[in-house]
Amino acid sequence: MTYPTTTTTPAAPAPAGAHPPGHRPDIQGLRGVAVLLVVAFHLWTDRVSGGVDVFFVLSAFLLTGTFVRRIERGRPLAVREYWVRTFARLIGPMAVMLLAVLAAVLTLFPPSRWEELLSHVWGSLSYVQNWVLAGQSVDYYAADSAETTPLQHTWSLSVQGQVFLLWPLLLAGCALAARWAGLRFRTVALAVFALVFAGSFAWSLAQTAGAPAWAYFSTVTRLWEFALGSLAALALARSSRPQDASRRSLPEAAARPVGVALGWSGLAAVVATPFLLDTGARFPGTAALAPTLGAAAILLGGALAPGRPLSAGRVLAARPLLWFGDRAYGIYLWHWPLLITYLLISARDDVPVVDGLGVLAASVLLTRATAPLLAGWRALPGVRAGHGLRLAATALVVAVPLTGAHQYTVQRDPSAGVERTPENYPGAAVLRGDVTEVPDVPIIPTGAEREDEWGDTGGPCSPEDAPEGIDGLGHCRVIEPDDGADPERTVVVIGDSHAQQLLTPIHRAADAQGWKVVSYLRMACRYTGDAEPADAECGEFNAAARQAALEAEPDAVLTIGTLSLPEAPHEKLVDGYEAGVRPFLDAGIPVLAFRDNPRFPFSMFACVETYGPDRARCNPPRSESLLPENPLEDLAARHEDLHPVDLTDRLCTDSVCPGVVGNIQVYMDLDHVTSAYGETLAPDVEHRMLEALGWPDRR
């Protein structure tokens, strides 16, 4: 979002009522509208409000106007001073919020998330949070990528901070180029920002189509929004009073109605954005045009018809909107961590209206409460002496406790000193009925160990096992008999991460039975024979893996045949699954079709850490996780060599699907079984594979 309260200095908000000459109240009111849209749609919907996009346009408009006036008046640009002054003002409120979040993380949030959340504090403090989130959003193995962070909102502050560094250099470059070429500065600047707009917008279209998560957080895909604000500023930068200059470009009789029309159409576009765009709209592609063009129209309209009785500017200058506009930065900083903490403590997935208003009120109170603290901090001897010292000192205030917190999280292990034996950690043996009494010991795996819970996939495939065409599409792994002897049987596993997690118990079975297991894996790519898959590369991978398995002529092929769902109907056959396994069945190769494990709308691992293993939320009803009957049974009735394997009775009781069984966390996130629990499933997987295939037990 944006912070300046004047048309000359893009910095932190000034106190309410402290507005210099030339101030445009409609801009301040637009800030109020934008922050209210952001907060309201964060609290009560899952839609994108477009408010952040409005802030991007405003910040570039104000920043560009500042430097254009300096350049055209022949004044020094003072870029370094601008940087220090701007970040010194912005980082104070940010530091207070980050310290509060740091305290909340260590006292309220589950330990498994500490390392991730501490990295977000660093990312926010250093204004690179958008890149931290972009990396995690495309990292499939970031186990809690689906968990919301209390600092997710600072991605936009990071983007804006990066633009605050880049834009003055770009404007200075335009000034040098204009002087060198003998052209007017505005002509060069208009051309440069038009190119930035066109290039960034084209890139955002490509990225939102191919990598939407990355595109959302990327600075490059957002530059066109800032360029639009700069183009609006350049269009008005013909005198020290932009509203006078803009009106000279149109006849007096035309300027006012055009300005009024622009203002109202722009305000309508901004306010309508979250209502008209569905939850699948991908930002910042074409979906972001409505709020950004709307903001630009308001900026231009306000210059053409300043303060007209029937203009949108008069509405935007209403006292309540100005009041929220003055406090927009603080409200934006505080509302999101307060919201996420509320959801954590209340164990809710939604926010009642009254509670949401409480979050907004708390955000306002914290904004006001921290203002005297920041004023006192700026008045301290030495800190008062310079913006640079203030910037360094404020950053240090956050960095020192953050470093200590990081060391604490690294060293903390509640299970240290407890022997990890089957007696202490029986896991699935409890559901088998082999264990009747479970000792009182710390639950494993710990949060620090969770990243290692993806399981044992074996070693890399030899050239003869690796399928042609799989390079770059997926992974080939192999498990060979431990004794180096020729394998008794060969099993091929094809699938995604849910197939991968089975490799831990399958590995134990393979060691005991002398099997060779070759696995073809691609994350987020279920095995299917769908002729028109949504992911073209997934389809290519499945075709390559299928051909390789047919050529290998294994004794069996293992896949996941169902897809569990966090919402009704909770479970179904994988689309195109029958077509995918038919080539194996036609070739006389038996297929082991495993039933998927439950999938939840929240991280089960974090639930257990936060609320404990006995909380009802962490033991959801089995009926809300899977269908009463295995959907694979009907398919098996039509194909003699298709053998369903169902582990549901080792993941759920008759009534619930617990997050912890036998002192072991069953899930590492929303839907992946931990390797620790998978180890205890090994006897069941081995027995049921042998039984389904009719193979002898060589033990």
XYZ file of C-alpha atoms in Angstrom:
699
model
C 0.000 0.000 0.000
C 1.002 3.638 0.048
C 1.790 6.039 2.820
C 2.267 9.640 1.686
C -0.226 12.216 2.844
C 0.872 14.958 0.488
C 1.381 15.335 -3.210
C 5.080 15.977 -2.729
C 6.518 13.386 -0.377
C 5.783 9.664 -0.726
C 6.463 8.765 2.874
C 4.657 7.667 6.016
C 1.325 9.288 6.881
C 1.371 12.621 8.602
C -0.788 13.139 11.680
C -4.437 13.666 10.939
C -5.056 17.233 9.836
C -1.400 17.993 9.032
C -1.794 18.718 5.332
C 0.441 21.095 3.378
C -0.632 23.576 0.699
C -1.682 21.905 -2.547
C -2.991 18.865 -0.710
C -5.693 16.939 -2.562
C -8.226 15.585 -0.088
C -9.687 13.275 -2.736
C -6.412 11.317 -2.750
C -6.493 11.034 1.013
C -10.110 9.889 0.859
C -9.239 7.356 -1.835
C -6.692 5.954 0.601
C -9.472 5.565 3.110
C -11.664 3.746 0.584
C -8.786 1.464 -0.424
C -7.841 0.451 3.110
C -11.484 -0.181 4.045
C -11.884 -2.389 0.971
C -8.736 -4.324 1.860
C -9.760 -4.858 5.474
C -13.400 -5.685 4.742
C -12.633 -8.249 2.083
C -9.855 -9.804 4.153
C -12.210 -10.147 7.095
C -15.357 -11.415 5.453
C -14.606 -12.850 2.015
C -11.929 -14.731 0.105
C -12.012 -12.270 -2.804
C -9.278 -9.865 -3.876
C -10.409 -6.315 -3.110
C -8.151 -4.418 -5.506
C -7.327 -1.966 -2.722
C -3.627 -2.787 -2.797
C -3.572 -2.106 -6.534
C -5.040 1.334 -5.851
C -2.255 2.011 -3.360
C 0.353 1.060 -5.954
C -1.030 3.622 -8.408
C -1.239 6.324 -5.740
C 2.293 5.790 -4.451
C 3.818 6.044 -7.933
C 1.676 9.091 -8.739
C 2.906 10.940 -5.665
C 6.520 9.819 -5.951
C 6.717 10.739 -9.636
C 5.099 14.123 -9.051
C 7.714 14.911 -6.413
C 10.685 14.155 -8.655
C 9.196 15.668 -11.813
C 8.781 19.013 -10.068
C 12.339 18.845 -8.786
C 13.691 18.028 -12.225
C 11.687 20.662 -14.098
C 12.630 23.346 -11.566
C 16.304 22.429 -11.753
C 16.472 21.421 -8.101
C 18.764 18.616 -6.873
C 17.079 15.202 -6.870
C 18.631 14.249 -3.513
C 17.889 10.583 -4.173
C 19.896 9.247 -1.244
C 18.217 11.653 1.157
C 14.836 10.654 -0.235
C 15.565 6.976 0.343
C 16.769 7.456 3.910
C 13.935 9.820 4.843
C 11.260 7.596 3.314
C 12.391 4.322 4.856
C 13.128 5.967 8.207
C 9.473 7.012 8.355
C 8.096 3.703 7.129
C 10.175 1.325 9.198
C 9.163 2.710 12.605
C 5.530 1.526 12.534
C 6.678 -1.617 10.724
C 9.184 -2.409 13.486
C 6.564 -2.117 16.233
C 4.227 -4.426 14.332
C 7.023 -6.931 13.648
C 7.996 -7.067 17.320
C 4.372 -7.748 18.241
C 4.143 -10.492 15.619
C 7.419 -11.980 16.841
C 6.010 -12.197 20.365
C 2.786 -13.749 19.057
C 4.682 -16.305 16.984
C 6.666 -17.570 19.965
C 3.702 -17.667 22.354
C 0.679 -18.580 20.235
C 1.726 -20.151 16.956
C 2.692 -23.833 16.625
C 6.450 -24.534 16.814
C 6.385 -26.216 13.400
C 5.765 -22.802 11.879
C 8.340 -20.812 13.819
C 11.187 -21.086 11.354
C 8.925 -20.175 8.436
C 7.369 -17.235 10.277
C 10.719 -15.928 11.490
C 11.880 -15.909 7.878
C 8.818 -13.785 7.141
C 9.834 -11.299 9.825
C 13.254 -11.021 8.186
C 11.632 -10.730 4.767
C 9.329 -7.959 5.950
C 12.091 -6.060 7.724
C 14.334 -6.168 4.644
C 11.497 -5.469 2.161
C 11.836 -8.750 0.276
C 8.786 -10.509 1.720
C 7.131 -10.726 -1.682
C 10.033 -12.822 -2.992
C 10.004 -15.003 0.149
C 6.320 -15.742 -0.389
C 6.778 -16.205 -4.131
C 9.437 -18.833 -3.500
C 7.296 -20.662 -0.960
C 4.202 -20.498 -3.142
C 5.892 -22.496 -5.897
C 7.855 -24.823 -3.604
C 5.702 -27.942 -3.394
C 7.741 -29.284 -0.506
C 7.126 -26.195 1.624
C 4.798 -28.271 3.757
C 2.788 -25.382 5.141
C 2.552 -23.326 1.974
C -1.220 -23.456 2.344
C -1.054 -22.016 5.886
C -1.546 -18.272 6.057
C 1.191 -16.231 7.674
C 0.460 -13.208 9.889
C 2.912 -11.295 7.694
C 1.528 -12.275 4.322
C 0.210 -8.735 3.831
C 3.696 -7.218 3.907
C 4.374 -8.561 0.421
C 2.813 -5.367 -0.956
C 4.933 -3.182 1.322
C 8.013 -4.988 0.015
C 6.996 -4.430 -3.600
C 6.412 -0.780 -2.843
C 9.722 -0.458 -1.018
C 11.547 -1.906 -4.007
C 9.806 0.590 -6.294
C 10.778 3.412 -3.934
C 14.386 2.373 -4.596
C 13.995 1.885 -8.343
C 11.738 4.763 -9.407
C 14.028 7.690 -8.425
C 16.857 6.056 -10.380
C 14.571 5.586 -13.364
C 13.464 9.216 -13.230
C 17.055 10.393 -12.864
C 17.967 8.282 -15.888
C 15.148 9.901 -17.872
C 16.490 13.341 -16.937
C 20.015 12.437 -18.069
C 18.740 10.889 -21.303
C 16.622 13.963 -22.060
C 19.567 16.278 -21.486
C 21.855 14.133 -23.631
C 19.326 13.856 -26.487
C 18.151 17.465 -26.300
C 14.556 16.407 -25.612
C 12.003 17.538 -23.057
C 12.170 15.537 -19.867
C 8.443 14.771 -19.883
C 8.652 13.398 -23.423
C 11.390 10.958 -22.450
C 9.738 10.024 -19.158
C 6.370 9.389 -20.820
C 8.046 7.091 -23.354
C 10.005 5.208 -20.680
C 7.042 4.629 -18.373
C 4.847 3.658 -21.311
C 7.434 0.989 -22.164
C 7.554 -0.161 -18.528
C 3.767 -0.359 -18.511
C 3.591 -2.344 -21.751
C 6.431 -4.729 -20.896
C 5.341 -5.427 -17.329
C 1.685 -5.823 -18.299
C 2.556 -8.286 -21.060
C 4.738 -10.235 -18.638
C 1.986 -10.256 -16.007
C -0.438 -11.733 -18.537
C 2.004 -14.518 -19.353
C 2.861 -15.209 -15.715
C -0.701 -15.174 -14.384
C -1.544 -17.802 -16.983
C 1.504 -20.008 -16.414
C 2.601 -19.341 -12.814
C -0.193 -17.436 -11.040
C 1.188 -17.806 -7.512
C 4.575 -16.436 -8.535
C 2.961 -13.694 -10.630
C 0.865 -12.478 -7.711
C 3.904 -11.687 -5.554
C 6.426 -10.724 -8.245
C 7.635 -7.139 -8.420
C 8.139 -7.407 -12.183
C 4.501 -8.301 -12.853
C 3.391 -5.356 -10.693
C 5.538 -2.612 -12.242
C 2.861 -1.699 -14.786
C 0.564 -0.625 -11.956
C 3.185 1.810 -10.697
C 3.927 2.912 -14.268
C 0.251 3.787 -14.678
C 0.452 6.076 -11.653
C 3.599 7.670 -13.053
C 1.943 8.255 -16.428
C -0.944 9.989 -14.661
C 1.506 12.198 -12.757
C 3.398 13.085 -15.940
C 0.145 13.960 -17.683
C -0.561 16.486 -14.926
C 2.982 17.741 -14.323
C 2.843 20.953 -16.356
C 3.031 23.383 -13.459
C 3.335 23.459 -9.708
C -0.454 23.153 -9.579
C -1.410 20.054 -11.609
C -5.106 20.847 -11.454
C -4.531 24.221 -13.153
C -2.299 22.699 -15.819
C -4.697 19.914 -16.681
C -7.597 22.286 -17.065
C -5.643 24.391 -19.550
C -5.491 21.346 -21.866
C -9.309 21.367 -22.171
C -11.781 24.219 -22.594
C -13.194 25.356 -19.263
C -16.675 24.217 -20.222
C -15.437 20.725 -21.071
C -12.893 20.214 -18.289
C -15.373 20.120 -15.435
C -17.879 17.599 -16.847
C -15.047 15.419 -18.123
C -13.433 15.544 -14.693
C -16.692 14.720 -12.940
C -17.318 11.798 -15.305
C -13.780 10.474 -14.848
C -14.023 10.725 -11.074
C -17.306 8.881 -10.771
C -16.409 6.188 -13.294
C -13.089 5.673 -11.533
C -14.667 5.424 -8.089
C -17.281 3.009 -9.430
C -14.535 0.814 -10.904
C -12.563 0.769 -7.647
C -15.556 -0.041 -5.440
C -17.051 -2.572 -7.864
C -13.841 -4.567 -8.371
C -14.245 -7.063 -5.489
C -17.930 -7.558 -6.241
C -17.555 -8.193 -9.966
C -14.448 -10.387 -9.986
C -14.854 -13.976 -8.825
C -12.418 -15.749 -6.520
C -10.653 -17.313 -9.499
C -9.635 -13.950 -10.970
C -5.883 -13.890 -11.410
C -3.989 -10.803 -10.310
C -2.197 -8.804 -11.555
C -3.357 -9.597 -15.104
C -6.414 -8.080 -16.721
C -8.292 -8.392 -13.408
C -6.135 -5.596 -11.963
C -7.086 -3.164 -14.735
C -10.360 -2.200 -13.051
C -8.940 -0.867 -9.751
C -5.804 0.635 -11.304
C -7.532 2.399 -14.189
C -10.211 3.463 -11.733
C -7.592 5.033 -9.457
C -5.948 6.781 -12.420
C -9.335 8.137 -13.529
C -9.938 9.555 -10.040
C -6.516 11.232 -10.075
C -7.143 12.821 -13.470
C -10.763 13.666 -12.725
C -9.849 15.352 -9.473
C -7.397 17.592 -11.317
C -9.939 18.524 -13.991
C -12.813 19.210 -11.601
C -11.290 19.924 -8.178
C -13.865 20.140 -5.434
C -16.894 20.360 -7.707
C -20.182 19.860 -5.825
C -21.249 16.885 -7.934
C -17.798 15.310 -8.263
C -16.526 12.075 -6.758
C -13.796 14.166 -5.176
C -16.322 15.769 -2.852
C -17.467 12.348 -1.709
C -13.877 11.205 -1.226
C -13.189 14.336 0.832
C -15.796 13.309 3.411
C -14.418 13.445 6.944
C -14.780 9.701 7.708
C -12.823 8.738 4.596
C -10.157 11.351 5.337
C -9.924 9.991 8.885
C -9.312 6.452 7.640
C -6.982 7.765 4.947
C -4.809 9.458 7.580
C -4.493 6.129 9.394
C -4.355 3.844 6.363
C -0.755 2.702 6.830
C -1.212 1.707 10.452
C -4.567 0.026 9.863
C -3.084 -1.962 7.003
C -0.075 -2.977 9.107
C -2.128 -4.213 12.052
C -5.334 -5.656 10.616
C -3.831 -8.778 9.057
C -1.757 -10.114 11.988
C -4.710 -9.383 14.272
C -7.029 -11.299 11.943
C -4.745 -14.330 11.671
C -4.150 -14.395 15.423
C -7.903 -14.185 16.028
C -8.532 -17.140 13.710
C -5.776 -19.113 15.435
C -7.040 -18.496 18.955
C -10.711 -18.959 18.110
C -10.091 -22.047 15.934
C -12.533 -20.555 13.445
C -12.396 -20.503 9.663
C -14.621 -17.440 9.335
C -15.114 -14.120 11.093
C -18.506 -13.027 12.451
C -19.392 -9.427 11.624
C -19.081 -8.228 15.219
C -15.697 -9.902 15.683
C -14.488 -8.452 12.391
C -15.460 -4.967 13.511
C -13.488 -5.694 16.664
C -10.419 -6.531 14.567
C -10.824 -3.240 12.684
C -11.261 -1.315 15.933
C -8.192 -2.987 17.429
C -6.208 -2.044 14.320
C -7.216 1.595 14.753
C -6.432 1.535 18.475
C -2.993 0.034 17.900
C -2.314 2.599 15.187
C -3.144 5.397 17.602
C -1.473 3.773 20.611
C 1.853 3.301 18.857
C 1.966 6.873 17.517
C 3.229 8.407 20.822
C 5.752 5.592 21.163
C 7.137 6.333 17.722
C 7.132 10.072 18.394
C 9.134 9.494 21.570
C 11.542 7.210 19.735
C 12.174 9.848 17.058
C 12.816 12.444 19.777
C 15.597 10.460 21.471
C 19.042 12.110 21.377
C 21.043 10.781 18.458
C 18.005 9.279 16.766
C 16.702 12.820 16.307
C 19.991 13.799 14.699
C 19.454 12.007 11.430
C 17.120 9.824 9.449
C 19.905 7.373 8.657
C 20.653 6.677 12.308
C 16.948 6.280 13.006
C 16.626 3.792 10.177
C 19.595 1.731 11.391
C 18.540 1.853 15.034
C 14.971 0.814 14.284
C 16.113 -2.112 12.166
C 18.459 -3.176 14.972
C 15.620 -3.124 17.510
C 13.896 -5.850 15.492
C 16.986 -7.728 14.325
C 18.438 -8.431 17.793
C 15.406 -10.237 19.312
C 14.728 -11.878 15.967
C 18.202 -13.416 15.962
C 17.699 -14.671 19.502
C 14.316 -16.125 18.603
C 15.842 -17.965 15.668
C 18.498 -19.535 17.891
C 15.809 -20.605 20.362
C 13.731 -22.320 17.682
C 16.752 -24.152 16.294
C 17.760 -25.558 19.694
C 14.273 -26.419 20.984
C 13.333 -30.129 20.865
C 10.687 -31.244 23.387
C 11.286 -34.921 22.570
C 15.005 -34.793 23.322
C 16.000 -37.531 25.759
C 13.013 -39.752 24.943
C 14.014 -42.989 23.241
C 12.175 -43.419 19.967
C 11.211 -47.032 20.281
C 8.076 -48.843 19.072
C 7.034 -49.060 22.709
C 7.071 -45.267 23.096
C 5.824 -44.544 19.584
C 3.603 -47.411 18.408
C 1.736 -45.365 15.786
C -0.556 -47.511 13.624
C -0.037 -50.488 15.953
C -2.666 -48.850 18.174
C -5.289 -49.111 15.427
C -4.159 -52.679 14.643
C -4.974 -53.572 18.229
C -1.393 -54.618 18.981
C -1.059 -51.932 21.667
C -3.586 -51.161 24.362
C -1.646 -48.656 26.482
C 0.266 -45.700 25.018
C 2.950 -44.078 27.210
C 2.842 -40.372 28.006
C 5.768 -39.012 25.972
C 6.160 -35.971 23.676
C 4.553 -36.324 20.261
C 6.781 -36.755 17.212
C 7.878 -35.589 14.707
C 8.706 -32.120 15.995
C 8.167 -29.014 13.943
C 11.880 -28.821 13.179
C 11.778 -32.357 11.767
C 8.719 -31.928 9.603
C 10.614 -30.977 6.437
C 12.294 -34.400 6.565
C 8.981 -36.269 6.703
C 8.539 -36.770 2.967
C 9.839 -40.296 3.221
C 12.464 -42.608 1.802
C 12.207 -42.819 -1.984
C 15.369 -44.863 -2.550
C 18.169 -43.913 -4.916
C 18.261 -42.459 -8.430
C 17.325 -44.755 -11.296
C 19.917 -46.309 -13.548
C 19.672 -45.388 -17.261
C 17.870 -48.660 -17.996
C 15.128 -47.899 -15.453
C 14.657 -44.216 -16.273
C 11.831 -43.734 -18.795
C 12.565 -41.899 -21.998
C 11.133 -38.399 -22.003
C 10.806 -38.081 -18.227
C 13.780 -35.729 -17.786
C 12.528 -32.351 -16.637
C 9.014 -33.682 -16.084
C 9.413 -35.850 -13.001
C 11.708 -38.085 -10.995
C 12.703 -41.717 -11.286
C 13.761 -43.494 -8.076
C 14.626 -47.109 -7.366
C 14.731 -49.355 -4.289
C 16.952 -52.425 -4.742
C 17.125 -55.528 -2.499
C 19.391 -54.866 0.474
C 21.392 -58.060 0.025
C 22.347 -57.245 -3.560
C 20.606 -60.374 -4.857
C 18.410 -60.425 -7.936
C 14.940 -59.188 -7.033
C 12.161 -61.679 -6.423
C 9.628 -59.270 -7.909
C 9.533 -55.810 -9.481
C 6.893 -53.247 -8.577
C 6.462 -49.940 -10.439
C 4.944 -47.000 -8.547
C 3.494 -44.098 -10.560
C 1.989 -40.943 -9.136
C 2.335 -37.765 -7.124
C 3.283 -36.979 -3.535
C 0.571 -39.300 -2.197
C 2.205 -42.162 -4.073
C 5.592 -40.992 -2.815
C 4.529 -41.103 0.836
C 3.687 -44.806 0.420
C 7.301 -45.526 -0.480
C 8.338 -45.481 3.182
C 6.248 -48.557 4.154
C 6.758 -50.090 0.690
C 10.522 -49.827 1.190
C 10.257 -51.881 4.369
C 8.119 -54.463 2.558
C 10.590 -54.562 -0.334
C 13.494 -55.177 2.044
C 11.632 -58.037 3.703
C 10.398 -59.639 0.469
C 13.381 -58.998 -1.817
C 11.491 -56.734 -4.227
C 12.782 -54.092 -6.561
C 10.630 -50.951 -6.560
C 10.893 -48.394 -9.365
C 8.926 -45.181 -8.876
C 8.020 -42.496 -11.394
C 6.985 -39.392 -9.468
C 5.814 -35.905 -10.344
C 4.476 -33.641 -7.629
C 0.866 -32.432 -7.961
C 0.347 -34.871 -10.846
C -2.077 -37.703 -10.144
C -1.718 -40.744 -12.385
C -4.539 -40.763 -14.911
C -5.310 -41.579 -18.500
C -7.168 -38.311 -19.015
C -6.842 -37.422 -22.694
C -7.040 -33.681 -21.973
C -5.359 -33.052 -18.602
C -5.482 -29.568 -17.110
C -1.679 -29.648 -16.810
C -0.140 -30.527 -20.179
C 3.242 -31.443 -18.673
C 1.515 -33.746 -16.190
C -0.140 -35.484 -19.128
C 3.229 -35.866 -20.856
C 4.752 -37.282 -17.682
C 1.949 -39.813 -17.228
C 2.266 -40.953 -20.833
C 6.044 -41.374 -20.488
C 5.715 -43.227 -17.174
C 2.990 -45.489 -18.553
C 5.096 -46.430 -21.576
C 8.153 -47.069 -19.416
C 6.160 -49.313 -17.068
C 4.751 -51.317 -19.974
C 8.227 -51.811 -21.428
C 9.618 -52.863 -18.026
C 6.991 -55.617 -17.708
C 6.880 -55.454 -13.886
C 5.089 -57.919 -11.658
C 2.709 -55.179 -10.505
C 1.978 -51.470 -10.936
C 0.946 -49.384 -7.922
C -1.035 -46.130 -8.171
C -3.445 -43.997 -6.134
C -6.939 -44.615 -7.483
C -9.094 -42.159 -5.540
C -8.926 -38.467 -4.734
C -9.905 -37.312 -1.270
C -11.532 -33.892 -0.946
C -11.743 -31.532 2.052
C -15.365 -30.748 1.168
C -18.369 -32.796 0.053
C -18.496 -35.318 -1.535
C -15.101 -35.845 0.235
C -13.888 -38.550 -2.159
C -14.107 -39.690 -5.778
C -12.298 -41.803 -8.349
C -9.418 -39.995 -10.013
C -10.713 -38.566 -13.289
C -9.617 -40.817 -16.146
C -8.206 -43.427 -13.772
C -9.740 -46.425 -15.519
C -8.309 -45.279 -18.853
C -4.925 -44.857 -17.187
C -4.694 -48.398 -15.813
C -6.380 -50.218 -18.696
C -3.114 -50.574 -20.702
C -1.551 -52.436 -17.757
C -4.591 -54.656 -17.309
C -4.673 -55.401 -21.046
C -0.997 -56.399 -20.829
C -1.719 -58.779 -17.942
C 0.054 -56.612 -15.350
C -1.791 -56.524 -11.998
C -2.626 -53.057 -10.657
C -2.598 -52.193 -6.956
C -5.059 -49.295 -6.620
C -4.527 -47.628 -3.248
C -7.285 -45.580 -1.704
C -6.255 -42.008 -0.949
C -5.810 -40.850 2.628
C -8.071 -38.130 4.098
C -7.530 -34.501 3.155
C -8.394 -31.620 5.493
C -9.124 -27.910 4.985
C -6.384 -27.010 7.493
C -2.962 -28.237 8.556
C -3.525 -31.181 10.880
C 0.076 -30.929 12.085
C -0.397 -27.297 13.125
C -3.787 -28.125 14.658
C -2.241 -30.685 17.000
C 0.595 -28.355 17.966
C -1.768 -25.471 18.619
C -4.713 -27.131 20.347
C -3.398 -30.548 21.413
C -4.247 -34.017 20.089
C -7.547 -34.296 21.963
C -9.214 -31.190 20.486
C -12.275 -32.070 18.372
C -10.954 -29.915 15.529
C -7.920 -32.214 15.298
C -10.145 -35.318 15.247
C -12.646 -34.605 12.458
C -15.438 -37.097 11.757
C -14.548 -39.869 9.347
C -17.746 -39.081 7.450
C -16.320 -35.625 6.679
C -13.107 -37.084 5.304
C -14.030 -40.071 3.140
C -17.039 -41.795 1.613
C -18.605 -44.698 3.539
C -17.477 -47.158 0.848
C -14.260 -47.327 -1.152
C -15.038 -45.977 -4.664
C -12.521 -48.462 -6.109
C -14.655 -51.493 -5.271
C -17.009 -50.982 -8.221
C -14.050 -50.596 -10.572
C -12.419 -53.753 -9.199
C -15.608 -55.698 -9.892
C -15.131 -54.947 -13.593
C -11.404 -55.755 -13.754
C -10.056 -59.002 -12.338
C -6.457 -57.798 -12.090
C -7.271 -54.486 -10.387
C -6.806 -54.877 -6.631
C -7.995 -52.132 -4.241
C -5.829 -51.560 -1.180
C -7.495 -49.590 1.602
C -5.547 -48.298 4.625
C -8.402 -46.242 6.032
C -8.708 -48.452 9.124
C -5.067 -47.621 9.928
C -5.652 -43.884 9.489
C -9.097 -43.523 11.058
C -11.201 -45.143 13.732
C -14.796 -46.060 12.983
C -15.848 -42.510 13.838
C -12.946 -40.038 13.486
C -9.685 -39.487 11.624
C -7.286 -38.407 14.392
C -4.286 -36.165 13.950
C -2.210 -38.262 16.364
C -2.133 -42.041 16.735
C 0.264 -43.775 19.097
C 2.195 -40.570 19.922
C 2.955 -39.920 16.237
C 1.582 -37.093 14.133
C -0.259 -38.812 11.284
C -0.079 -35.845 8.897
C 2.635 -33.327 8.152
C 0.217 -30.755 6.697
C -3.251 -30.870 5.175
C -3.023 -34.247 3.493
C 0.432 -35.862 3.534
C 1.190 -38.723 5.915
C 4.397 -38.313 7.901
C 7.245 -40.687 7.232
C 7.310 -41.465 10.968
C 3.741 -42.730 10.828
C 4.386 -44.410 7.488
C 7.044 -46.562 9.141
C 4.406 -47.965 11.479
C 2.135 -48.725 8.500
C 4.758 -51.041 6.981
C 3.294 -54.336 8.322
C -0.150 -53.407 6.987
C 1.105 -52.334 3.562
C 3.215 -55.473 3.191
C 0.437 -57.834 4.282
C -2.220 -56.214 2.107
C -0.029 -56.098 -0.982
C 0.816 -59.797 -0.621
C -2.805 -60.676 0.034
C -4.129 -58.662 -2.914
C -1.621 -60.088 -5.388
C -1.577 -63.621 -4.000
C 2.181 -63.551 -3.634
C 3.843 -65.836 -1.057
C 5.436 -64.364 2.042
C 9.133 -65.213 1.939
C 9.768 -64.396 5.594
